[in-house]
Coordinates of C-alpha atoms and ligand atoms in Angstrom, one line a residue:
X1 CA 5.4 -8.1 0.7
X2 CA 1.8 -6.9 1.6
X3 CA 0.5 -6.9 5.1
X4 CA -2.9 -7.8 6.2
X5 CA -3.6 -3.9 6.5
X6 CA -2.7 -3.6 2.8
X7 CA -5.2 -6.3 1.9
X8 CA -8.0 -4.5 3.6
X9 CA -10.7 -3.6 1.0
X10 CA -10.9 -0.1 2.6
X11 CA -7.3 0.7 2.7
X12 CA -7.7 3.7 0.6
X13 CA -11.2 5.3 0.5
X14 CA -12.0 8.3 -1.6
X15 CA -15.6 9.4 -1.2
X16 CA -17.7 6.3 -1.6
X17 CA -15.1 4.2 -3.4
X18 CA -12.7 1.9 -1.5
X19 CA -9.7 -0.2 -2.5
X20 CA -7.0 -2.5 -1.2
X21 CA -3.5 -1.6 -1.8
X22 CA -2.7 -4.6 -4.2
X23 CA -5.7 -3.6 -6.3
X24 CA -4.7 0.0 -6.3
X25 CA -1.2 -1.1 -7.5
X26 CA -2.8 -3.1 -10.4
X27 CA -4.9 -0.2 -11.4
X28 CA -2.0 2.3 -11.2
X29 CA 0.3 -0.2 -13.1
X30 CA -2.1 -0.2 -16.0
X31 CA -1.8 3.7 -16.1
X32 CA 2.0 3.4 -15.8
X33 CA 2.0 0.9 -18.7
X34 CA 0.4 3.6 -20.9
X35 CA 2.6 6.4 -19.7
X36 CA 5.9 4.6 -20.0
X37 CA 8.5 6.9 -21.4
X38 CA 6.5 10.0 -21.0
X39 CA 8.3 12.7 -18.9
X40 CA 5.3 14.8 -17.8
X41 CA 1.6 14.4 -17.6
X42 CA -1.2 16.7 -16.4
X43 CA -4.1 15.4 -14.4
X44 CA -7.4 17.1 -13.5
X45 CA -7.4 16.6 -9.7
X46 CA -11.1 16.0 -8.8
X47 CA -11.3 14.3 -5.4
X48 CA -11.9 10.8 -6.8
X49 CA -10.3 7.5 -6.9
X50 CA -9.3 8.1 -10.5
X51 CA -7.1 11.0 -9.4
X52 CA -5.3 8.8 -6.9
X53 CA -4.8 6.0 -9.4
X54 CA -3.6 8.4 -12.0
X55 CA -1.2 10.1 -9.7
X56 CA 0.2 6.7 -8.4
X57 CA 0.4 5.3 -11.9
X58 CA 2.5 8.3 -13.1
X59 CA 4.8 8.0 -10.1
X60 CA 5.2 4.3 -10.8
X61 CA 6.2 5.2 -14.4
X62 CA 8.7 7.9 -13.3
X63 CA 6.5 10.5 -15.1
X64 CA 6.2 13.9 -13.4
X65 CA 2.7 14.8 -12.5
X66 CA 1.2 18.3 -13.1
X67 CA -2.0 18.6 -11.0
X68 CA -4.6 20.9 -12.6
X69 CA -7.2 22.4 -10.1
X70 CA -10.6 21.1 -11.4
X71 CA -12.1 24.6 -11.1
X72 CA -9.2 26.4 -12.8
X73 CA -10.5 29.1 -15.2
X74 CA -9.5 28.7 -18.8
X75 CA -6.6 31.2 -18.6
X76 CA -5.0 29.6 -15.5
X77 CA -5.6 26.1 -17.0
X78 CA -4.1 27.0 -20.4
X79 CA -1.0 28.5 -18.6
X80 CA -0.4 25.5 -16.6
X81 CA -0.7 23.1 -19.5
X82 CA 1.5 25.2 -21.7
X83 CA 4.1 26.2 -19.2
X84 CA 4.6 22.6 -17.9
X85 CA 4.7 21.2 -21.5
X86 CA 2.7 18.3 -20.2
X87 CA 2.6 15.5 -22.9
X88 CA -0.8 14.2 -22.1
X89 CA -3.9 14.7 -19.9
X90 CA -5.0 11.9 -17.5
X91 CA -8.7 11.7 -17.3
X92 CA -11.3 9.3 -15.9
X93 CA -12.3 6.8 -18.5
X94 CA -15.9 8.0 -18.7
X95 CA -14.7 11.6 -19.5
X96 CA -11.9 10.4 -21.9
X97 CA -14.7 8.8 -24.0
X98 CA -16.0 12.2 -24.4
X99 CA -12.7 13.4 -25.8
X100 CA -12.7 14.6 -29.3
X101 CA -11.6 11.2 -30.8
X102 CA -13.1 8.1 -29.2
X103 CA -10.8 5.8 -27.2
X104 CA -13.7 3.5 -26.1
X105 CA -12.2 0.5 -27.9
X106 CA -8.8 0.9 -26.2
X107 CA -7.8 -1.0 -23.2
X108 CA -11.0 -1.8 -21.4
X109 CA -11.4 -5.4 -20.5
X110 CA -8.3 -6.6 -22.3
X111 CA -5.7 -8.7 -20.6
X112 CA -2.3 -7.7 -19.5
X113 CA -0.8 -9.7 -22.3
X114 CA -3.0 -8.3 -24.8
X115 CA -1.9 -4.8 -24.0
X116 CA 1.8 -5.6 -24.7
X117 CA 3.9 -3.9 -27.3
X118 CA 2.9 -0.5 -28.7
X119 CA 0.4 0.3 -25.8
X120 CA 1.9 3.7 -25.1
X121 CA 1.4 4.7 -28.7
X122 CA -2.1 3.6 -28.5
X123 CA -2.6 5.7 -25.3
X124 CA -1.0 8.7 -26.9
X125 CA -3.3 8.4 -29.8
X126 CA -6.4 7.8 -27.6
X127 CA -8.0 11.1 -28.5
X128 CA -7.4 14.7 -27.5
X129 CA -8.7 16.7 -24.6
X130 CA -12.1 18.3 -25.0
X131 CA -10.6 21.6 -23.5
X132 CA -9.1 22.8 -26.6
X133 CA -5.5 22.3 -25.4
X134 CA -5.0 19.6 -28.1
X135 CA -3.3 17.3 -25.5
X136 CA -3.7 13.6 -26.1
X137 CA -5.8 11.9 -23.5
X138 CA -4.8 8.9 -21.3
X139 CA -7.8 7.3 -19.7
X140 CA -7.6 6.2 -16.1
X141 CA -10.0 3.2 -16.3
X142 CA -10.7 1.2 -13.1
X143 CA -11.8 -1.8 -15.2
X144 CA -8.3 -2.3 -16.3
X145 CA -5.4 -3.9 -14.2
X146 CA -1.8 -4.7 -14.9
X147 CA 0.8 -6.9 -13.1
X148 CA 3.8 -5.0 -14.5
X149 CA 6.4 -4.3 -11.9
X150 CA 7.9 -0.9 -12.9
X151 CA 11.5 -0.3 -11.7
X152 CA 11.6 2.3 -8.9
X153 CA 12.8 5.7 -10.3
X154 CA 15.6 7.5 -8.6
X155 CA 15.1 10.0 -5.7
X156 CA 16.3 12.8 -7.9
X157 CA 13.5 12.4 -10.4
X158 CA 10.7 15.0 -10.4
X159 CA 7.5 13.6 -8.9
X160 CA 5.3 16.6 -8.9
X161 CA 5.1 20.0 -10.6
X162 CA 2.9 22.1 -8.4
X163 CA 1.7 25.5 -9.7
X164 CA 1.7 28.2 -7.0
X165 CA 1.2 31.9 -6.9
X166 CA 3.8 34.5 -6.4
X167 CA 3.2 38.2 -5.6
X168 CA 2.9 39.0 -9.3
X169 CA 2.3 37.3 -12.6
X170 CA 1.0 33.9 -13.4
X171 CA 1.6 30.8 -11.1
X172 CA 4.9 29.1 -11.2
X173 CA 5.7 25.4 -11.5
X174 CA 7.6 24.1 -8.4
X175 CA 9.6 21.0 -9.1
X176 CA 9.4 18.5 -6.3
X177 CA 11.6 15.5 -6.4
X178 CA 10.7 12.0 -5.2
X179 CA 13.5 12.3 -2.6
X180 CA 12.2 15.6 -1.1
X181 CA 8.7 14.1 -0.8
X182 CA 10.0 10.9 0.8
X183 CA 12.2 12.7 3.3
X184 CA 9.2 15.1 4.2
X185 CA 6.8 12.2 4.7
X186 CA 9.3 10.2 6.8
X187 CA 10.0 13.2 9.0
X188 CA 6.2 13.8 9.6
X189 CA 5.7 10.0 10.3
X190 CA 8.4 10.3 13.0
X191 CA 7.2 13.6 14.4
X192 CA 3.5 12.5 14.6
X193 CA 4.1 8.9 15.4
X194 CA 2.1 8.2 12.2
X195 CA 1.9 4.3 11.7
X196 CA 0.0 1.7 9.7
X197 CA -2.5 1.5 12.7
X198 CA -3.7 5.1 11.7
X199 CA -6.7 6.0 9.8
X200 CA -6.1 9.3 8.2
X201 CA -9.2 11.5 7.5
X202 CA -9.4 14.7 5.5
X203 CA -11.3 16.4 2.7
X204 CA -8.6 18.6 1.2
X205 CA -8.1 19.4 -2.5
X206 CA -5.7 17.2 -4.4
X207 CA -3.7 19.8 -6.2
X208 CA -1.6 21.1 -3.3
X209 CA 1.0 19.7 -0.9
X210 CA -1.5 19.5 2.0
X211 CA -4.1 17.3 0.3
X212 CA -1.9 15.5 -2.3
X213 CA 1.5 15.0 -0.8
X214 CA 0.6 14.6 2.9
X215 CA -3.0 13.5 2.4
X216 CA -2.5 10.8 -0.4
X217 CA 1.1 10.1 -0.7
X218 CA 1.5 10.1 3.1
X219 CA -0.8 7.2 3.9
X220 CA 0.7 5.3 1.0
X221 CA 4.2 5.7 2.2
X222 CA 3.5 5.3 5.9
X223 CA 1.1 2.4 5.3
X224 CA -1.7 3.8 7.1
X225 CA -5.4 3.9 5.8
X226 CA -6.9 6.9 4.2
X227 CA -10.5 8.2 4.1
X228 CA -11.0 11.3 1.9
X229 CA -14.4 12.6 2.7
X230 CA -15.0 14.6 -0.4
X231 CA -15.9 18.2 0.9
X232 CA -14.3 18.9 4.2
X233 CA -17.6 19.4 6.2
X234 CA -17.6 19.1 9.9
X235 CA -20.2 16.3 10.0
X236 CA -18.2 14.2 7.5
X237 CA -15.1 14.5 9.6
X238 CA -17.1 13.5 12.7
X239 CA -18.7 10.5 10.9
X240 CA -15.4 9.1 9.6
X241 CA -13.9 7.8 13.0
X242 CA -10.3 8.5 12.1
X243 CA -7.3 8.4 14.3
X244 CA -5.5 11.3 12.5
X245 CA -7.1 14.3 11.0
X246 CA -5.8 17.0 8.6
X247 CA -7.3 20.4 7.9
X248 CA -6.7 24.0 7.2
X249 CA -7.7 26.6 9.9
X250 CA -10.9 27.3 8.1
X251 CA -12.0 23.7 8.4
X252 CA -10.9 23.6 12.1
X253 CA -12.9 26.8 12.8
X254 CA -16.0 25.3 11.2
X255 CA -15.5 22.2 13.3
X256 CA -15.1 24.3 16.4
X257 CA -18.3 26.0 15.6
X258 CA -20.1 22.6 15.3
X259 CA -19.8 21.3 18.9
X260 CA -21.5 17.9 18.1
X261 CA -19.0 17.2 15.3
X262 CA -16.1 18.5 17.4
X263 CA -16.9 16.1 20.2
X264 CA -17.0 13.2 17.9
X265 CA -13.2 13.7 17.4
X266 CA -12.4 12.9 21.0
X267 CA -11.6 9.4 20.1
X268 CA -9.0 10.5 17.5
X269 CA -5.3 10.4 18.3
X270 CA -4.0 13.5 16.6
X271 CA -5.6 16.6 15.1
X272 CA -3.3 18.5 12.7
X273 CA -3.6 22.0 11.3
X274 CA -1.6 23.7 8.6
X275 CA -1.4 25.8 5.4
X276 CA -2.3 29.1 7.3
X277 CA -2.1 30.4 10.9
X278 CA -4.4 28.6 13.3
X279 CA -6.2 31.2 15.5
X280 CA -5.7 30.8 19.2
X281 CA -9.5 30.9 19.8
X282 CA -10.0 27.9 17.5
X283 CA -7.0 26.0 19.2
X284 CA -8.7 26.7 22.7
X285 CA -12.2 26.0 21.5
X286 CA -11.1 22.6 20.0
X287 CA -9.2 21.7 23.1
X288 CA -12.3 22.2 25.2
X289 CA -14.6 20.3 22.8
X290 CA -12.3 17.5 21.7
X291 CA -9.8 17.2 24.5
X292 CA -7.0 17.5 22.0
X293 CA -4.4 20.3 21.8
X294 CA -3.9 20.6 18.0
X295 CA -0.6 19.9 16.3
X296 CA 0.3 22.8 14.2
X297 CA 2.8 22.6 11.4
X298 CA 4.3 25.0 8.9
X299 CA 5.4 24.6 5.4
X300 CA 5.3 25.9 1.8
X301 CA 4.8 24.3 -1.7
X302 CA 8.5 25.1 -2.4
X303 CA 9.9 23.6 0.9
X304 CA 7.3 21.0 1.9
X305 CA 6.7 20.8 5.5
X306 CA 9.6 22.1 7.5
X307 CA 8.4 22.9 11.1
X308 CA 6.0 21.0 13.3
X309 CA 4.8 20.3 16.8
X310 CA 5.4 16.7 17.8
X311 CA 2.9 14.0 18.9
X312 CA 5.2 13.3 22.0
X313 CA 5.7 17.0 22.8
X314 CA 4.0 20.2 23.8
X315 CA 1.5 22.1 21.5
X316 CA 1.5 25.8 21.8
X317 CA -1.3 28.0 20.5
X318 CA 0.2 30.6 18.0
X319 CA 3.4 28.6 17.5
X320 CA 4.3 26.1 14.8
X321 CA 6.9 23.9 16.6
X322 CA 10.5 22.7 15.8
X323 CA 12.4 22.1 12.6
X324 CA 11.7 18.6 11.2
X325 CA 14.6 16.1 10.8
X326 CA 17.3 17.5 8.4
X327 CA 15.7 20.9 8.0
X328 CA 17.7 23.9 9.1
X329 CA 16.0 27.4 9.7
X330 CA 17.3 30.9 10.6
X331 CA 15.8 34.4 10.6
X332 CA 17.5 37.4 9.0
X333 CA 16.9 41.2 8.8
X334 CA 16.2 43.2 5.7
X335 CA 19.9 43.3 4.9
X336 CA 20.2 39.4 5.2
X337 CA 22.0 39.6 8.5
X338 CA 21.4 36.9 11.0
X339 CA 19.1 37.6 13.9
X340 CA 19.2 35.9 17.2
X341 CA 16.9 33.0 18.1
X342 CA 15.8 34.6 21.3
X343 CA 12.1 34.4 20.8
X344 CA 11.8 38.1 20.3
X345 CA 13.7 39.1 17.2
X346 CA 11.5 39.0 14.2
X347 CA 13.0 38.5 10.7
X348 CA 12.5 36.7 7.5
X349 CA 12.5 33.0 7.8
X350 CA 15.1 31.1 5.7
X351 CA 15.1 27.4 5.3
X352 CA 17.5 24.8 4.0
X353 CA 17.4 21.1 3.9
X354 CA 16.4 17.9 1.9
X355 CA 12.7 18.7 1.6
X356 CA 13.3 21.8 -0.6
X357 CA 12.1 21.9 -4.3
X358 CA 14.5 21.9 -7.3
X359 CA 13.5 25.3 -8.6
X360 CA 10.6 26.9 -10.6
X361 CA 10.2 25.4 -14.1
X362 CA 11.2 27.8 -16.8
X363 CA 11.9 30.6 -14.3
X364 CA 15.6 31.0 -13.4
X365 CA 14.9 34.7 -12.5
X366 CA 12.3 33.7 -9.9
X367 CA 14.6 30.9 -8.7
X368 CA 17.5 33.2 -8.1
X369 CA 15.2 35.8 -6.3
X370 CA 13.9 33.0 -4.0
X371 CA 17.4 32.2 -2.6
X372 CA 19.7 34.1 -0.3
X373 CA 23.3 34.7 -1.3
X374 CA 24.3 31.6 0.6
X375 CA 21.6 29.4 -1.1
X376 CA 18.9 29.2 1.6
X377 CA 15.3 29.4 0.5
X378 CA 13.6 32.8 1.4
X379 CA 10.1 31.9 2.6
X380 CA 8.8 35.5 2.7
X381 CA 7.3 34.7 6.1
X382 CA 8.3 36.8 9.2
X383 CA 9.0 34.6 12.1
X384 CA 10.7 34.4 15.6
X385 CA 12.7 31.4 16.8
X386 CA 12.9 30.8 20.5
X387 CA 16.0 29.5 22.4
X388 CA 14.2 26.2 22.7
X389 CA 13.9 26.1 18.8
X390 CA 10.1 26.8 18.7
X391 CA 9.0 28.9 15.7
X392 CA 6.3 31.5 15.6
X393 CA 5.1 32.8 12.2
X394 CA 4.2 36.4 12.8
X395 CA 3.2 37.5 9.3
X396 CA 4.2 37.9 5.7
X397 CA 6.9 40.2 4.4
X398 CA 4.6 41.2 1.4
X399 CA 0.9 42.2 1.5
X400 CA 0.8 40.7 -2.0
X401 CA 0.5 37.1 -1.0
X402 CA -2.9 36.4 0.5
X403 CA -3.9 33.3 2.3
X404 CA -7.7 32.6 2.1
X405 CA -9.1 29.3 3.4
X406 CA -5.6 28.0 3.2
X407 CA -5.2 28.8 -0.5
X408 CA -2.2 30.9 -1.5
X409 CA -3.3 33.7 -3.9
X410 CA -1.1 36.2 -5.6
X411 CA -2.6 39.8 -5.6
X412 CA -0.9 40.4 -8.9
X413 CA -2.6 37.6 -10.7
X414 CA -6.0 38.8 -9.7
X415 CA -5.2 42.5 -10.5
X416 CA -4.1 41.5 -13.9
X417 CA -7.4 39.6 -14.4
X418 CA -9.4 42.6 -13.3
X419 CA -7.3 45.0 -15.5
X420 CA -8.2 43.0 -18.5
X421 CA -11.8 44.3 -18.2
X422 CA -12.1 47.3 -20.6
X423 CA -14.0 49.3 -17.8
X424 CA -11.3 48.9 -15.2
X425 CA -8.7 51.7 -14.9
X426 CA -6.9 50.8 -11.8
X427 CA -7.0 47.7 -9.4
X428 CA -5.4 46.9 -6.2
X429 CA -6.1 43.5 -4.5
X430 CA -5.5 42.9 -0.8
X431 CA -6.3 40.2 1.8
X432 CA -8.6 41.7 4.5
X433 CA -9.0 39.8 7.9
X434 CA -11.9 37.4 7.7
X435 CA -13.2 35.3 10.7
X436 CA -13.7 32.1 8.7
X437 CA -11.2 32.4 5.8
X438 CA -8.3 34.1 7.6
X439 CA -8.1 36.6 4.8
X440 CA -10.7 37.6 2.2
X441 CA -9.6 38.5 -1.3
X442 CA -10.8 42.1 -1.5
X443 CA -10.4 44.2 -4.7
X444 CA -10.3 48.0 -4.7
X445 CA -11.2 49.1 -8.3
X446 CA -11.4 52.3 -10.1
X447 CA -13.8 51.8 -13.0
X448 CA -16.6 53.3 -15.1
X449 CA -20.0 51.7 -15.6
X450 CA -19.4 48.2 -14.2
X451 CA -20.7 46.5 -11.0
X452 CA -18.7 44.6 -8.4
X453 CA -20.6 41.4 -9.2
X454 CA -19.8 41.8 -13.0
X455 CA -16.2 42.1 -12.1
X456 CA -16.3 39.0 -9.9
X457 CA -17.9 37.0 -12.8
X458 CA -15.2 38.4 -15.1
X459 CA -12.4 37.1 -12.9
X460 CA -14.2 33.9 -12.5
X461 CA -14.0 33.3 -16.2
X462 CA -10.2 33.4 -16.1
X463 CA -9.1 32.0 -12.7
X464 CA -10.0 29.4 -10.2
X465 CA -13.0 29.9 -7.7
X466 CA -10.9 30.7 -4.6
X467 CA -9.0 33.5 -6.5
X468 CA -12.2 35.4 -7.1
X469 CA -12.6 38.6 -5.1
X470 CA -15.1 37.9 -2.3
X471 CA -15.7 41.8 -2.1
X472 CA -15.2 44.5 -4.6
X473 CA -14.9 48.1 -3.5
X474 CA -15.4 50.7 -6.3
X475 CA -13.4 53.7 -5.4
X476 CA -12.6 57.1 -7.0
X477 CA -8.8 56.7 -6.7
X478 CA -6.2 54.3 -5.0
X479 CA -4.0 55.7 -2.3
X480 CA -0.5 56.3 -3.7
X481 CA 2.7 57.5 -2.3
X482 CA 4.9 60.3 -3.8
X483 CA 6.4 57.9 -6.3
X484 CA 3.0 56.8 -7.5
X485 CA 3.1 53.4 -5.9
X486 CA -0.2 52.0 -4.4
X487 CA 0.0 52.1 -0.7
X488 CA -1.6 48.7 0.1
X489 CA -1.0 48.9 3.8
X490 CA -3.5 51.8 3.8
X491 CA -6.0 49.7 2.1
X492 CA -5.6 46.9 4.6
X493 CA -5.7 49.2 7.6
X494 CA -8.9 50.9 6.2
Ligands
MCA1 C1 -15.5 30.1 -2.9 N1 -16.8 30.3 -3.3 C2 -16.8 31.6 -3.8 C3 -15.4 32.0 -3.7 N2 -14.8 30.9 -3.1 N3 -17.7 32.3 -4.3 C4 -17.4 33.6 -4.7 N4 -16.1 34.0 -4.7 C5 -15.2 33.3 -4.1 N5 -14.0 33.8 -4.0 C6 -18.0 29.5 -3.1 C7 -17.8 28.1 -3.4 O1 -17.7 27.7 -4.8 C8 -19.0 27.4 -2.7 O2 -20.0 27.4 -3.6 C9 -19.2 28.3 -1.6 O3 -18.5 29.5 -1.9 C10 -18.8 27.8 -0.3 O4 -17.7 26.9 -0.4 P1 -17.1 26.0 0.6 O5 -16.4 24.9 -0.1 O6 -17.9 25.6 1.8 O7 -16.1 26.8 1.3 P2 -15.1 27.8 0.7 O8 -15.2 28.9 1.6 O9 -15.1 27.9 -0.7 O10 -13.8 26.9 1.1 C11 -13.3 26.6 2.3 C12 -12.4 25.4 2.3 C13 -11.4 25.7 1.1 C14 -13.2 24.2 2.1 C15 -11.6 25.4 3.6 O11 -10.9 26.9 1.2 C16 -10.3 24.7 1.1 O12 -10.6 23.6 0.6 N6 -9.2 25.0 1.4 C17 -8.0 24.2 1.4 C18 -6.9 24.9 0.7 C19 -5.6 24.0 0.8 O13 -5.7 22.8 0.7 N7 -4.5 24.6 0.8 C20 -3.2 24.0 1.0 C21 -2.1 24.8 0.3 P3 -20.9 26.1 -3.9 O14 -21.3 25.6 -2.6 O15 -21.9 26.5 -4.9 O16 -19.9 25.1 -4.5 S1 -0.8 25.0 1.3 C22 0.1 23.7 1.3 O17 0.0 22.8 0.6 C23 1.2 23.9 2.3 C24 2.5 23.2 1.9 C25 0.9 23.6 3.7 O18 1.5 24.1 4.6 O19 -0.1 22.8 3.8
AMP2 P1 1.5 27.4 0.1 O1 2.7 27.4 -0.8 O2 0.2 27.5 -0.6 O3 1.6 26.1 0.8 O4 1.6 28.5 1.1 C1 2.6 28.6 2.0 C2 2.5 29.7 3.0 O5 1.4 29.3 3.8 C3 3.6 30.0 3.9 O6 4.5 30.8 3.2 C4 2.9 30.7 5.1 O7 2.7 32.0 4.8 C5 1.5 29.9 5.1 N1 1.5 28.9 6.1 C6 1.6 27.7 6.0 N2 1.4 26.9 7.3 C7 1.3 27.9 8.1 C8 1.2 28.0 9.6 N3 1.0 26.8 10.2 N4 1.0 29.2 10.1 C9 1.1 30.3 9.4 N5 1.2 30.3 8.1 C10 1.4 29.2 7.5

């Protein structure tokens, strides 16, 4: 049964486009009709209403969604489409018409009845993607509605396959079930007192857990309103008049540096930061300007959100809070032995519980390596746990996973991209501290006759924008130990 909140024409607002929940369901059901029976579909996740409708439509149909970053370079995009074995690509109707075979005649303006039997075959034959992948295109057309009620798929079904970087190689597809997502969102709703009375505001990308799971599926599950502001600029956050705000530390740091925008957030109920460590100076600056002590929470693509401060509890700068409902955490030393939760011992954080992923697609080797002998997920983050259950993330075990602007970037993937250039002999990529981004992707390169700018362009032709080195240092040699291994710690320490 829909409530008056659901009927609001601005229940879900993405950029300048708003919709009520019943209409969103009708749009999404039309997509679901087309996808019926398809196991996986890719979607280019521009921050638009079509993306939200496409994702919701696939979830209604029980089809796993493979989000593709809109700025993914050709190599990254090809990997995601091939590795996921997506059967089709969801694209906004306008772009679908530019596909290599026209689908203009299909669907638009027809009644639900007219789109009866055979519609999914029509969809699958609607043309192929213009990106050379040869994938059939399924248009997301906001002129089409359907009244079909699709049966709810079981909680064990895969909802999302999210591609995420490891220390080496190409990104891996993390399989996230409907049940894991639902449990995570219900836990966050409880911890943050997130209710239908809230208006969530953010401007996060829609191909990660933060923006897509928390930021889109969250309001749909909780029943709150959503306003996605497009780009996460401080002025847009300020103008949106939300009760609940999400952002990565880079966004919060930019808001703290824009006092007028920060002051406009005084009327909010809760400001939440995640995806990377929130600097204490930003926490303090925003407390002074907004009157709010930020709620910080911690998670990973593979585990969803596992630890958080609570709306009804303390918020501590530099600490990420308590384990969420059903989640268990512990810390271990390098031999895997348990360490005490005394607030002082530092060890690798292991997590277990109902929000964990179901493994990496096609990567049993990586799966096995990501679990401890007793089956807990190894986060690779170094943490302390206090006697009161509060967690602090103190760093990462490996220098090869970089966090820049809240994006997770594998050093190995960027190094491989650089080494593909004929002039490059050696490359080592590290994250150097950066006041705005947390870490800045920095490449140390041994090369002949090529400039740093040319190398950045070269990487840009393969990988997404945020994976490009922001700085390239051309050096005569890389520091190596006696075994010939590059000593990245020396590069980081300068
Ligand atoms: C960006 N630019 C670059 C590079 N990166 N140029 C050269 N080299 C680069 N490496 C360009 C942009 O294209 C843009 O150009 C200009 O720099 C400034 O971009 P702007 O968008 O203002 O800032 P940004 O510095 O690129 O990005 C900051 C950001 C962004 C908006 C905070 O990093 C962001 O959206 N981060 C969110 C990441 C996220 O959602 N992570 C969640 C994963 P032009 O102006 O010409 O376009 S973590 C997760 O899901 C877990 C579970 C969790 O815990 O949440
Ligand atoms: P991703 O899979 O892109 O979500 O990245 C997960 C990683 O982000 C974690 O392993 C942490 O290193 C980092 N991370 C997420 N939230 C926080 C936080 N609140 N504080 C510190 N690091 C965080």
